[in-house]
Structure formats: structure tokens, C-alpha cells
Amino acid sequence: MKFLQSIDKWVPLLKGRLNKGTAADFRYYTGIFNGEGRSVNNNNKNMMKMARIQWNPLGVDLKWRQSDVKRHKKAGLSIAGAWAGNKGSCTKWSSSGCGSLDSVAADTSNPDRYEIDQYLFEVAYKYQGFSLQHEYHWKEIQDDETNLTHKFDGAYVQAGYFLNEINPSIPEELELGFRYAFVNEPDNSNTSLDNKRQEYSWVANYFIAGHGNKITADYSILTLKDGSLNNTFEENRFRLQWDVSF
């Protein structure tokens, strides 16, 4: 168990791991933050609180990274849930300060206007070059000035596989993957209506030196179902990226 405090906000984070390597392997995290971003003063007496619990039923603690670059010889599975809550003038958390959603704008004149609850469910699995990852997010914003409640939800699921595991003639650095994602959010012009965004992506990754040096090519179909216009828009996107990090 570790008790940590951040330098810029001086607020606590408690985390730990129980029953390491067993079927009852758990990680837990709880924290209290100012909720306004790094190096930003809290504009009220409220604090952002969070909690996360993660179960590793196979006794393997997966890293928070995508793709099974290291080729897990023992299967790893994690199942987790999390919650965060805050009351303030902002409608989304931003490291640079008060964040604002398009459909629910921040109101810095009223430091107690919005009461926010966010929930997360996630699953991750890795084994011998195969990776699967899923997250579902749900967010509710209670506007104490208008007495309206705004609801958002979204999710993604993605899978990747290094085909070299079944065909040695294929370069071991090459991974193919697929991703589906959606977001439901209130319409900007009429928050009683919803917009739905969806993404379908096919991707090829070439890991030159793991995640620190890789080339990615992906093709996506992006759709928007606009509630106020009662119409669906679709576009195609192709990206080629060389990612180098230190």
C-alpha cells in the first residue's frame, strides 16, 4: 500500500495491490483532487473524489498499454470499475484548467453550478500476441441552476494480433487490429436531443522499437447521427503516423 501526494496540488492518492499472483489479485486506487487541473486553485471548497478497483483473476497484472508487444506467455485478464465525482463550475476535467463540453458550457461565475458523476467499466486481455481492450464510460451532469440533468455515455472495443504467432514468415513487428467506438451526447443546439458518433477503424502497426518507435497506418469510417437535423453524416479518414517517444 502506498500513500502519495502530488507536488502541485498537495492532495492524497492511496493505492495498493492485494493477493499478488493469485485468483484474488486486486489493485485499488482512491484519491482526492481539486478537480480544476494542474497548478490551478480550487474555486470552491469542494474536492474531486475518485476510486478504482481492478481484479486480475489470472494473477497477471497487465500494464496500461495497448498491444501485446512483449508476447505474454501467460494469459493476463483484468476487470475494473471506477468512479469520480466533483461539484464545480467546469463540465470536464482538463490538465490545463477548467474544461468545458460543447453542449454543457463551463460557468466560472458560479463555482457550485454543476454536480458531476462519472463511471467506468473496463476489461483487458493479452496472450501470445493477441490483445483485447474494452471501456464503457457513463457521465451525468446535474445543472443546479437550470435543474436539468445531462447524460453522456460512450465505449470502445479494440483487438490486435501479431500474425507472426501463426505464420513465422510475417514480420514479428507487424500487428493488425480493429477498433469500434461510439459516443452519445446531448445536441449542442437542443440538449433534449442526442447525437451519436461512431467509429470503425482498421489499423496496421509496425513496432520498430516497441511503443517508443512505431509506424501506424489506419483507415476509419466515422459517422454522426445528428439529433437536431435528423440526419446521418459519414466520412472516411486515412492516417499515416510515425510515433517516436522518449
Coordinates of C-alpha atoms in Angstrom, one line a residue, residues 26-223:
F26 CA -6.7 -6.9 -6.8
R27 CA -5.4 -3.4 -7.3
Y28 CA -7.1 -0.4 -5.8
Y29 CA -6.8 3.4 -6.1
T30 CA -8.6 6.2 -4.2
G31 CA -7.8 9.9 -4.4
I32 CA -8.9 13.4 -3.6
F33 CA -8.1 16.2 -6.0
N34 CA -9.1 19.9 -6.6
G35 CA -10.8 19.0 -9.8
E36 CA -9.7 22.1 -11.7
G37 CA -6.5 20.9 -13.3
R38 CA -2.8 21.2 -12.6
S39 CA -1.5 24.3 -10.8
V40 CA -5.0 25.8 -10.7
N41 CA -6.5 27.0 -7.5
N42 CA -9.8 25.4 -6.4
N43 CA -12.6 28.0 -6.7
N44 CA -14.8 26.4 -4.1
K45 CA -14.5 24.2 -1.0
N46 CA -15.4 21.0 -2.9
M47 CA -13.0 18.3 -3.9
M48 CA -13.0 15.8 -6.8
K49 CA -13.0 12.3 -5.4
M50 CA -12.2 9.1 -7.3
A51 CA -12.0 5.3 -6.7
R52 CA -10.9 2.4 -8.9
I53 CA -10.9 -1.3 -8.2
Q54 CA -9.2 -3.8 -10.6
W55 CA -9.4 -7.6 -10.4
N56 CA -6.7 -9.7 -12.0
P57 CA -8.4 -13.2 -11.9
L58 CA -5.4 -14.9 -13.7
G59 CA -2.9 -13.4 -11.3
V60 CA -1.2 -11.3 -14.0
D61 CA -1.1 -7.5 -13.6
L62 CA -1.4 -6.0 -17.1
K63 CA 0.4 -2.7 -17.9
W64 CA -1.8 0.2 -19.1
R65 CA -0.6 -0.2 -22.7
Q66 CA -2.2 -1.4 -25.8
S67 CA -0.9 -4.3 -28.0
D68 CA 0.8 -7.4 -26.7
V69 CA 4.3 -6.3 -27.9
K70 CA 6.0 -8.4 -25.3
R71 CA 4.0 -11.6 -26.1
H72 CA 2.6 -12.7 -22.8
K73 CA 3.4 -16.4 -22.3
K74 CA 0.8 -16.5 -19.5
A75 CA -2.6 -15.1 -20.2
G76 CA -3.5 -11.8 -18.5
L77 CA -7.0 -10.6 -17.8
S78 CA -8.1 -7.5 -15.9
I79 CA -11.6 -6.4 -15.0
A80 CA -12.1 -3.0 -13.4
G81 CA -14.6 -0.4 -12.4
A82 CA -14.1 3.3 -11.4
W83 CA -16.0 6.3 -10.2
A84 CA -15.2 10.0 -10.0
G85 CA -17.3 12.9 -8.7
N86 CA -17.0 16.6 -8.4
K87 CA -19.1 19.8 -7.9
G88 CA -17.9 22.9 -9.5
S89 CA -18.1 25.3 -12.5
C90 CA -16.4 23.0 -15.0
T91 CA -18.0 20.3 -17.1
K92 CA -14.9 18.2 -17.9
W93 CA -11.6 17.7 -16.3
S94 CA -8.6 19.3 -18.1
S95 CA -5.0 19.3 -17.1
S96 CA -4.7 22.9 -18.3
G97 CA -7.6 24.2 -16.2
C98 CA -11.3 24.4 -16.3
G99 CA -12.7 22.3 -19.1
S100 CA -15.9 22.8 -21.0
L101 CA -18.1 20.5 -23.0
D102 CA -19.6 21.8 -26.2
S103 CA -23.2 21.0 -25.2
V104 CA -22.8 22.0 -21.5
A105 CA -20.5 25.0 -21.1
A106 CA -18.5 25.8 -18.1
D107 CA -19.6 28.7 -15.9
T108 CA -16.8 30.2 -13.9
S109 CA -19.2 32.8 -12.4
N110 CA -20.9 30.0 -10.4
P111 CA -18.4 27.7 -8.6
D112 CA -21.1 25.3 -7.4
R113 CA -23.3 25.0 -10.5
Y114 CA -22.5 21.5 -11.8
E115 CA -22.6 18.2 -9.9
I116 CA -20.8 15.6 -11.9
D117 CA -20.6 11.8 -11.6
Q118 CA -18.6 9.6 -13.9
Y119 CA -18.4 5.8 -14.0
L120 CA -16.2 3.4 -15.9
F121 CA -16.1 -0.3 -16.6
E122 CA -13.2 -1.8 -18.4
V123 CA -11.8 -5.2 -19.5
A124 CA -8.3 -6.0 -20.9
Y125 CA -6.8 -9.3 -22.1
K126 CA -3.4 -10.2 -23.5
Y127 CA -1.9 -13.6 -24.6
Q128 CA 0.8 -14.6 -27.1
G129 CA 0.5 -11.6 -29.4
F130 CA -3.3 -11.1 -29.0
S131 CA -4.7 -8.1 -27.2
L132 CA -8.3 -7.2 -26.4
Q133 CA -9.4 -4.0 -24.7
H134 CA -12.8 -2.5 -23.8
E135 CA -14.0 0.5 -21.9
Y136 CA -17.5 1.8 -21.2
H137 CA -17.9 5.4 -19.8
W138 CA -21.1 7.0 -18.4
K139 CA -21.3 10.6 -17.2
E140 CA -24.1 12.6 -15.6
I141 CA -24.0 16.4 -15.1
Q142 CA -26.6 17.9 -12.8
D143 CA -27.1 21.6 -13.5
D144 CA -28.2 23.2 -10.2
E145 CA -29.1 26.5 -12.0
T146 CA -31.5 25.1 -14.6
N147 CA -32.4 21.8 -12.7
L148 CA -31.5 19.9 -15.9
T149 CA -29.6 16.6 -16.0
H150 CA -27.3 15.9 -18.9
K151 CA -26.2 12.4 -19.7
F152 CA -23.3 11.1 -21.8
D153 CA -22.1 7.6 -22.5
G154 CA -19.6 6.0 -24.8
A155 CA -17.5 2.9 -25.2
Y156 CA -14.8 1.3 -27.4
V157 CA -13.6 -2.2 -28.0
Q158 CA -10.4 -3.0 -29.9
A159 CA -8.4 -6.1 -30.7
G160 CA -5.0 -6.6 -32.2
Y161 CA -2.9 -9.6 -33.2
F162 CA 0.7 -10.2 -34.3
L163 CA 0.2 -12.6 -37.2
N164 CA 3.8 -13.8 -36.8
E165 CA 2.5 -16.0 -34.0
I166 CA 0.7 -18.2 -36.5
N167 CA 2.9 -17.6 -39.6
P168 CA 6.7 -17.1 -39.0
S169 CA 7.2 -15.6 -42.4
I170 CA 5.3 -12.5 -41.4
P171 CA 7.5 -9.8 -39.7
E172 CA 7.2 -10.1 -35.9
E173 CA 7.0 -6.3 -35.6
L174 CA 3.7 -6.2 -37.6
E175 CA 0.3 -6.1 -35.8
L176 CA -3.1 -5.8 -37.4
G177 CA -6.1 -4.5 -35.4
F178 CA -9.7 -3.3 -35.4
R179 CA -11.5 -0.7 -33.2
Y180 CA -15.1 0.2 -32.8
A181 CA -16.2 3.2 -30.7
F182 CA -19.3 5.3 -30.0
V183 CA -20.3 8.4 -28.0
N184 CA -23.8 9.5 -27.2
E185 CA -24.0 13.2 -26.2
P186 CA -26.6 16.0 -26.0
D187 CA -27.0 18.0 -29.1
N188 CA -25.4 21.5 -29.0
S189 CA -28.4 23.4 -30.2
N190 CA -31.1 21.3 -28.3
T191 CA -29.8 19.4 -25.3
S192 CA -33.1 17.4 -25.1
L193 CA -31.9 15.6 -28.3
D194 CA -28.9 13.3 -28.6
N195 CA -26.1 13.0 -31.1
K196 CA -24.4 9.7 -31.7
R197 CA -20.9 9.4 -33.1
Q198 CA -19.4 6.1 -34.2
E199 CA -16.0 4.9 -35.4
Y200 CA -14.9 1.8 -37.3
S201 CA -11.2 1.6 -37.7
W202 CA -8.8 -0.9 -39.3
V203 CA -5.1 -0.5 -38.3
A204 CA -1.7 -1.8 -39.1
N205 CA 1.2 -1.1 -36.6
Y206 CA 4.8 -1.7 -37.2
F207 CA 6.8 -1.6 -34.0
I208 CA 10.4 -0.7 -34.7
A209 CA 11.3 -0.4 -31.0
G210 CA 8.1 -1.1 -29.1
H211 CA 5.8 1.8 -28.3
G212 CA 8.8 4.1 -28.3
N213 CA 9.2 3.9 -32.1
K214 CA 6.4 2.7 -34.3
I215 CA 4.7 3.4 -37.6
T216 CA 0.9 3.3 -37.7
A217 CA -1.5 3.3 -40.7
D218 CA -5.2 3.3 -40.2
Y219 CA -8.4 3.6 -42.2
S220 CA -11.6 4.8 -40.4
I221 CA -15.3 5.2 -41.2
L222 CA -16.7 8.0 -39.0
T223 CA -20.4 8.6 -38.6

